[in-house]
């Protein structure tokens, strides 16, 4: 069974939500303020979505990625100001994806510039998350974070498939003030009711 996620996470400040409502991504925008009714099957999994909640733009990513039906392809997002992607981040991301044989999951430079420009416009951190899995095994998982520069977080595994350190999702969400105690993320469960959190209702 395959699974994938491609999304942008931003703290749901008044400024960020107003920006999303006027953006070309309004139809894929969701505002999650709290998770009161979520079924926490293990107490240690319980988490919140930050003090201001979480603005999620999904799916946004590679046009052929898993679950991209009705999503926003990353090659359609062009920055309105010029910025330069971090060359060290570029090299690290290329090396990570090349090692996995998944170079096609590398986002275009204009998309990275667009993410930088949005972070600058909002004056707050934003992160892009990309992950694909097959039969429960991670094929790739990385986060590009923007705020004071550009940073990369990747999920690494040893030869036995055991995770080395924290996963990219936990590191990335921490950049937007969402702290997961474990690798469990309620918004990635199949039962999560996205429709009730849609920025555009109906």
mmCIF file of N, CA and C in Angstrom, residues 98-180:
data_model
loop_
_atom_site.group_PDB
_atom_site.id
_atom_site.type_symbol
_atom_site.label_atom_id
_atom_site.label_comp_id
_atom_site.label_asym_id
_atom_site.label_seq_id
_atom_site.Cartn_x
_atom_site.Cartn_y
_atom_site.Cartn_z
ATOM 1 N N UNK A 98 19.143 11.626 -4.384
ATOM 2 C CA UNK A 98 19.904 10.786 -5.304
ATOM 3 C C UNK A 98 20.258 9.450 -4.648
ATOM 4 N N UNK A 99 20.584 9.497 -3.370
ATOM 5 C CA UNK A 99 20.906 8.263 -2.635
ATOM 6 C C UNK A 99 19.712 7.313 -2.612
ATOM 7 N N UNK A 100 18.509 7.881 -2.610
ATOM 8 C CA UNK A 100 17.284 7.079 -2.579
ATOM 9 C C UNK A 100 16.765 6.759 -3.979
ATOM 10 N N UNK A 101 17.415 7.306 -4.996
ATOM 11 C CA UNK A 101 16.953 7.113 -6.366
ATOM 12 C C UNK A 101 15.656 7.846 -6.645
ATOM 13 N N UNK A 102 15.444 8.973 -5.966
ATOM 14 C CA UNK A 102 14.189 9.710 -6.091
ATOM 15 C C UNK A 102 14.444 11.174 -6.447
ATOM 16 N N UNK A 103 15.348 11.398 -7.387
ATOM 17 C CA UNK A 103 15.702 12.760 -7.774
ATOM 18 C C UNK A 103 14.502 13.556 -8.275
ATOM 19 N N UNK A 104 13.476 12.861 -8.797
ATOM 20 C CA UNK A 104 12.301 13.563 -9.330
ATOM 21 C C UNK A 104 11.505 14.265 -8.232
ATOM 22 N N UNK A 105 11.774 13.943 -6.973
ATOM 23 C CA UNK A 105 11.075 14.580 -5.855
ATOM 24 C C UNK A 105 11.725 15.894 -5.435
ATOM 25 N N UNK A 106 12.735 16.329 -6.177
ATOM 26 C CA UNK A 106 13.401 17.591 -5.857
ATOM 27 C C UNK A 106 12.573 18.753 -6.402
ATOM 28 N N UNK A 107 12.186 19.699 -5.555
ATOM 29 C CA UNK A 107 11.333 20.800 -6.022
ATOM 30 C C UNK A 107 12.097 21.766 -6.916
ATOM 31 N N UNK A 108 11.387 22.403 -7.850
ATOM 32 C CA UNK A 108 12.040 23.377 -8.723
ATOM 33 C C UNK A 108 12.485 24.615 -7.951
ATOM 34 N N UNK A 109 13.503 25.283 -8.478
ATOM 35 C CA UNK A 109 14.056 26.466 -7.806
ATOM 36 C C UNK A 109 13.007 27.555 -7.627
ATOM 37 N N UNK A 110 12.128 27.741 -8.622
ATOM 38 C CA UNK A 110 11.107 28.788 -8.496
ATOM 39 C C UNK A 110 10.155 28.510 -7.344
ATOM 40 N N UNK A 111 9.837 27.254 -7.095
ATOM 41 C CA UNK A 111 8.969 26.917 -5.970
ATOM 42 C C UNK A 111 9.661 27.258 -4.648
ATOM 43 N N UNK A 112 10.942 26.953 -4.545
ATOM 44 C CA UNK A 112 11.689 27.290 -3.334
ATOM 45 C C UNK A 112 11.760 28.806 -3.160
ATOM 46 N N UNK A 113 11.940 29.519 -4.259
ATOM 47 C CA UNK A 113 11.934 30.988 -4.181
ATOM 48 C C UNK A 113 10.557 31.499 -3.739
ATOM 49 N N UNK A 114 9.507 30.860 -4.241
ATOM 50 C CA UNK A 114 8.152 31.248 -3.856
ATOM 51 C C UNK A 114 7.947 31.047 -2.356
ATOM 52 N N UNK A 115 8.397 29.928 -1.829
ATOM 53 C CA UNK A 115 8.285 29.670 -0.393
ATOM 54 C C UNK A 115 9.034 30.732 0.407
ATOM 55 N N UNK A 116 10.244 31.080 -0.040
ATOM 56 C CA UNK A 116 11.013 32.128 0.636
ATOM 57 C C UNK A 116 10.271 33.457 0.601
ATOM 58 N N UNK A 117 9.675 33.779 -0.542
ATOM 59 C CA UNK A 117 8.994 35.066 -0.673
ATOM 60 C C UNK A 117 7.753 35.130 0.214
ATOM 61 N N UNK A 118 7.038 34.008 0.354
ATOM 62 C CA UNK A 118 5.863 33.981 1.229
ATOM 63 C C UNK A 118 6.282 34.157 2.687
ATOM 64 N N UNK A 119 7.342 33.475 3.102
ATOM 65 C CA UNK A 119 7.832 33.623 4.476
ATOM 66 C C UNK A 119 8.211 35.077 4.756
ATOM 67 N N UNK A 120 8.858 35.728 3.774
ATOM 68 C CA UNK A 120 9.252 37.127 3.940
ATOM 69 C C UNK A 120 8.023 38.041 4.006
ATOM 70 N N UNK A 121 7.041 37.778 3.153
ATOM 71 C CA UNK A 121 5.820 38.592 3.131
ATOM 72 C C UNK A 121 5.055 38.482 4.438
ATOM 73 N N UNK A 122 4.969 37.262 4.981
ATOM 74 C CA UNK A 122 4.222 37.046 6.211
ATOM 75 C C UNK A 122 5.022 37.409 7.451
ATOM 76 N N UNK A 123 6.338 37.395 7.328
ATOM 77 C CA UNK A 123 7.184 37.657 8.485
ATOM 78 C C UNK A 123 7.137 36.540 9.501
ATOM 79 N N UNK A 124 6.949 35.315 9.023
ATOM 80 C CA UNK A 124 6.925 34.157 9.909
ATOM 81 C C UNK A 124 7.404 32.921 9.159
ATOM 82 N N UNK A 125 7.760 31.895 9.915
ATOM 83 C CA UNK A 125 8.300 30.681 9.319
ATOM 84 C C UNK A 125 7.223 29.884 8.610
ATOM 85 N N UNK A 126 7.606 29.249 7.484
ATOM 86 C CA UNK A 126 6.731 28.304 6.806
ATOM 87 C C UNK A 126 7.577 27.090 6.430
ATOM 88 N N UNK A 127 6.925 25.942 6.307
ATOM 89 C CA UNK A 127 7.664 24.734 5.928
ATOM 90 C C UNK A 127 6.914 23.983 4.833
ATOM 91 N N UNK A 128 7.693 23.376 3.954
ATOM 92 C CA UNK A 128 7.150 22.473 2.941
ATOM 93 C C UNK A 128 7.555 21.065 3.323
ATOM 94 N N UNK A 129 6.565 20.160 3.372
ATOM 95 C CA UNK A 129 6.789 18.772 3.765
ATOM 96 C C UNK A 129 6.483 17.850 2.600
ATOM 97 N N UNK A 130 7.372 16.904 2.331
ATOM 98 C CA UNK A 130 7.152 15.921 1.271
ATOM 99 C C UNK A 130 7.539 14.542 1.781
ATOM 100 N N UNK A 131 6.634 13.580 1.561
ATOM 101 C CA UNK A 131 6.892 12.216 2.021
ATOM 102 C C UNK A 131 6.191 11.222 1.112
ATOM 103 N N UNK A 132 6.834 10.093 0.869
ATOM 104 C CA UNK A 132 6.177 8.973 0.201
ATOM 105 C C UNK A 132 6.564 7.692 0.933
ATOM 106 N N UNK A 133 5.597 6.781 1.005
ATOM 107 C CA UNK A 133 5.825 5.502 1.671
ATOM 108 C C UNK A 133 5.285 4.383 0.795
ATOM 109 N N UNK A 134 5.878 3.221 0.946
ATOM 110 C CA UNK A 134 5.407 2.025 0.246
ATOM 111 C C UNK A 134 5.457 0.862 1.214
ATOM 112 N N UNK A 135 4.304 0.208 1.410
ATOM 113 C CA UNK A 135 4.200 -0.953 2.304
ATOM 114 C C UNK A 135 4.734 -0.642 3.699
ATOM 115 N N UNK A 136 4.493 0.596 4.153
ATOM 116 C CA UNK A 136 4.914 0.984 5.494
ATOM 117 C C UNK A 136 6.335 1.474 5.607
ATOM 118 N N UNK A 137 7.117 1.356 4.535
ATOM 119 C CA UNK A 137 8.501 1.824 4.558
ATOM 120 C C UNK A 137 8.595 3.210 3.929
ATOM 121 N N UNK A 138 9.379 4.076 4.541
ATOM 122 C CA UNK A 138 9.568 5.422 4.016
ATOM 123 C C UNK A 138 10.445 5.362 2.777
ATOM 124 N N UNK A 139 9.939 5.925 1.676
ATOM 125 C CA UNK A 139 10.739 6.051 0.460
ATOM 126 C C UNK A 139 11.548 7.345 0.510
ATOM 127 N N UNK A 140 10.889 8.422 0.878
ATOM 128 C CA UNK A 140 11.592 9.685 1.111
ATOM 129 C C UNK A 140 10.760 10.516 2.080
ATOM 130 N N UNK A 141 11.418 11.369 2.840
ATOM 131 C CA UNK A 141 10.730 12.293 3.730
ATOM 132 C C UNK A 141 11.667 13.451 4.020
ATOM 133 N N UNK A 142 11.243 14.630 3.601
ATOM 134 C CA UNK A 142 12.065 15.809 3.876
ATOM 135 C C UNK A 142 11.183 17.028 4.115
ATOM 136 N N UNK A 143 11.789 18.033 4.745
ATOM 137 C CA UNK A 143 11.149 19.321 4.996
ATOM 138 C C UNK A 143 12.099 20.419 4.568
ATOM 139 N N UNK A 144 11.567 21.399 3.850
ATOM 140 C CA UNK A 144 12.288 22.640 3.577
ATOM 141 C C UNK A 144 11.632 23.711 4.437
ATOM 142 N N UNK A 145 12.425 24.378 5.268
ATOM 143 C CA UNK A 145 11.910 25.381 6.204
ATOM 144 C C UNK A 145 12.437 26.760 5.831
ATOM 145 N N UNK A 146 11.550 27.749 5.936
ATOM 146 C CA UNK A 146 11.897 29.120 5.556
ATOM 147 C C UNK A 146 11.526 30.075 6.672
ATOM 148 N N UNK A 147 12.381 31.032 6.890
ATOM 149 C CA UNK A 147 12.215 32.061 7.902
ATOM 150 C C UNK A 147 13.493 32.865 7.843
ATOM 151 N N UNK A 148 14.380 32.592 8.778
ATOM 152 C CA UNK A 148 15.724 33.175 8.727
ATOM 153 C C UNK A 148 16.575 32.276 7.834
ATOM 154 N N UNK A 149 16.395 32.406 6.538
ATOM 155 C CA UNK A 149 17.117 31.558 5.590
ATOM 156 C C UNK A 149 16.318 30.334 5.216
ATOM 157 N N UNK A 150 17.005 29.382 4.626
ATOM 158 C CA UNK A 150 16.403 28.133 4.166
ATOM 159 C C UNK A 150 17.113 26.972 4.855
ATOM 160 N N UNK A 151 16.335 26.045 5.405
ATOM 161 C CA UNK A 151 16.918 24.890 6.094
ATOM 162 C C UNK A 151 16.279 23.609 5.583
ATOM 163 N N UNK A 152 17.039 22.539 5.660
ATOM 164 C CA UNK A 152 16.569 21.226 5.221
ATOM 165 C C UNK A 152 16.584 20.258 6.390
ATOM 166 N N UNK A 153 15.507 19.493 6.537
ATOM 167 C CA UNK A 153 15.439 18.388 7.499
ATOM 168 C C UNK A 153 15.073 17.127 6.713
ATOM 169 N N UNK A 154 15.777 16.057 6.941
ATOM 170 C CA UNK A 154 15.478 14.804 6.256
ATOM 171 C C UNK A 154 15.338 13.679 7.275
ATOM 172 N N UNK A 155 14.593 12.651 6.890
ATOM 173 C CA UNK A 155 14.477 11.454 7.713
ATOM 174 C C UNK A 155 15.500 10.449 7.207
ATOM 175 N N UNK A 156 16.340 9.998 8.106
ATOM 176 C CA UNK A 156 17.374 9.023 7.741
ATOM 177 C C UNK A 156 17.128 7.711 8.482
ATOM 178 N N UNK A 157 17.437 6.626 7.790
ATOM 179 C CA UNK A 157 17.285 5.300 8.381
ATOM 180 C C UNK A 157 18.585 4.525 8.231
ATOM 181 N N UNK A 158 18.808 3.593 9.161
ATOM 182 C CA UNK A 158 19.994 2.750 9.055
ATOM 183 C C UNK A 158 19.702 1.575 8.122
ATOM 184 N N UNK A 159 20.669 0.682 7.973
ATOM 185 C CA UNK A 159 20.529 -0.438 7.038
ATOM 186 C C UNK A 159 19.360 -1.353 7.389
ATOM 187 N N UNK A 160 18.968 -1.354 8.662
ATOM 188 C CA UNK A 160 17.857 -2.205 9.105
ATOM 189 C C UNK A 160 16.518 -1.486 9.004
ATOM 190 N N UNK A 161 16.534 -0.246 8.489
ATOM 191 C CA UNK A 161 15.299 0.503 8.344
ATOM 192 C C UNK A 161 14.863 1.228 9.598
ATOM 193 N N UNK A 162 15.758 1.289 10.605
ATOM 194 C CA UNK A 162 15.436 1.995 11.842
ATOM 195 C C UNK A 162 15.788 3.475 11.698
ATOM 196 N N UNK A 163 14.922 4.326 12.218
ATOM 197 C CA UNK A 163 15.130 5.754 12.093
ATOM 198 C C UNK A 163 16.332 6.206 12.902
ATOM 199 N N UNK A 164 17.101 7.116 12.311
ATOM 200 C CA UNK A 164 18.257 7.704 12.985
ATOM 201 C C UNK A 164 17.856 9.098 13.442
ATOM 202 N N UNK A 165 17.722 9.304 14.747
ATOM 203 C CA UNK A 165 17.316 10.609 15.259
ATOM 204 C C UNK A 165 15.843 10.877 15.003
ATOM 205 N N UNK A 166 15.450 12.141 15.149
ATOM 206 C CA UNK A 166 14.060 12.526 14.914
ATOM 207 C C UNK A 166 13.768 12.580 13.423
ATOM 208 N N UNK A 167 12.511 12.330 13.081
ATOM 209 C CA UNK A 167 12.106 12.372 11.682
ATOM 210 C C UNK A 167 11.942 13.819 11.218
ATOM 211 N N UNK A 168 11.925 13.994 9.897
ATOM 212 C CA UNK A 168 11.837 15.322 9.304
ATOM 213 C C UNK A 168 10.547 16.031 9.688
ATOM 214 N N UNK A 169 9.448 15.298 9.801
ATOM 215 C CA UNK A 169 8.173 15.919 10.136
ATOM 216 C C UNK A 169 8.240 16.594 11.496
ATOM 217 N N UNK A 170 8.768 15.918 12.500
ATOM 218 C CA UNK A 170 8.848 16.496 13.846
ATOM 219 C C UNK A 170 9.747 17.732 13.849
ATOM 220 N N UNK A 171 10.866 17.642 13.144
ATOM 221 C CA UNK A 171 11.771 18.791 13.081
ATOM 222 C C UNK A 171 11.122 19.952 12.345
ATOM 223 N N UNK A 172 10.430 19.644 11.259
ATOM 224 C CA UNK A 172 9.804 20.694 10.478
ATOM 225 C C UNK A 172 8.658 21.373 11.210
ATOM 226 N N UNK A 173 7.789 20.602 11.851
ATOM 227 C CA UNK A 173 6.674 21.195 12.575
ATOM 228 C C UNK A 173 7.149 22.049 13.746
ATOM 229 N N UNK A 174 8.277 21.670 14.346
ATOM 230 C CA UNK A 174 8.829 22.490 15.426
ATOM 231 C C UNK A 174 9.181 23.889 14.931
ATOM 232 N N UNK A 175 9.492 24.011 13.636
ATOM 233 C CA UNK A 175 9.820 25.317 13.050
ATOM 234 C C UNK A 175 8.601 26.242 13.048
ATOM 235 N N UNK A 176 7.389 25.663 13.079
ATOM 236 C CA UNK A 176 6.167 26.477 13.118
ATOM 237 C C UNK A 176 5.431 26.279 14.449
ATOM 238 N N UNK A 177 6.216 25.958 15.484
ATOM 239 C CA UNK A 177 5.741 25.887 16.878
ATOM 240 C C UNK A 177 4.735 24.785 17.153
ATOM 241 N N UNK A 178 4.827 23.685 16.412
ATOM 242 C CA UNK A 178 4.029 22.494 16.717
ATOM 243 C C UNK A 178 5.012 21.411 17.147
ATOM 244 N N UNK A 179 4.891 20.963 18.372
ATOM 245 C CA UNK A 179 5.868 20.019 18.925
ATOM 246 C C UNK A 179 5.221 18.656 19.152
ATOM 247 N N UNK A 180 5.656 17.681 18.374
ATOM 248 C CA UNK A 180 5.133 16.323 18.499
ATOM 249 C C UNK A 180 5.979 15.542 19.491
#
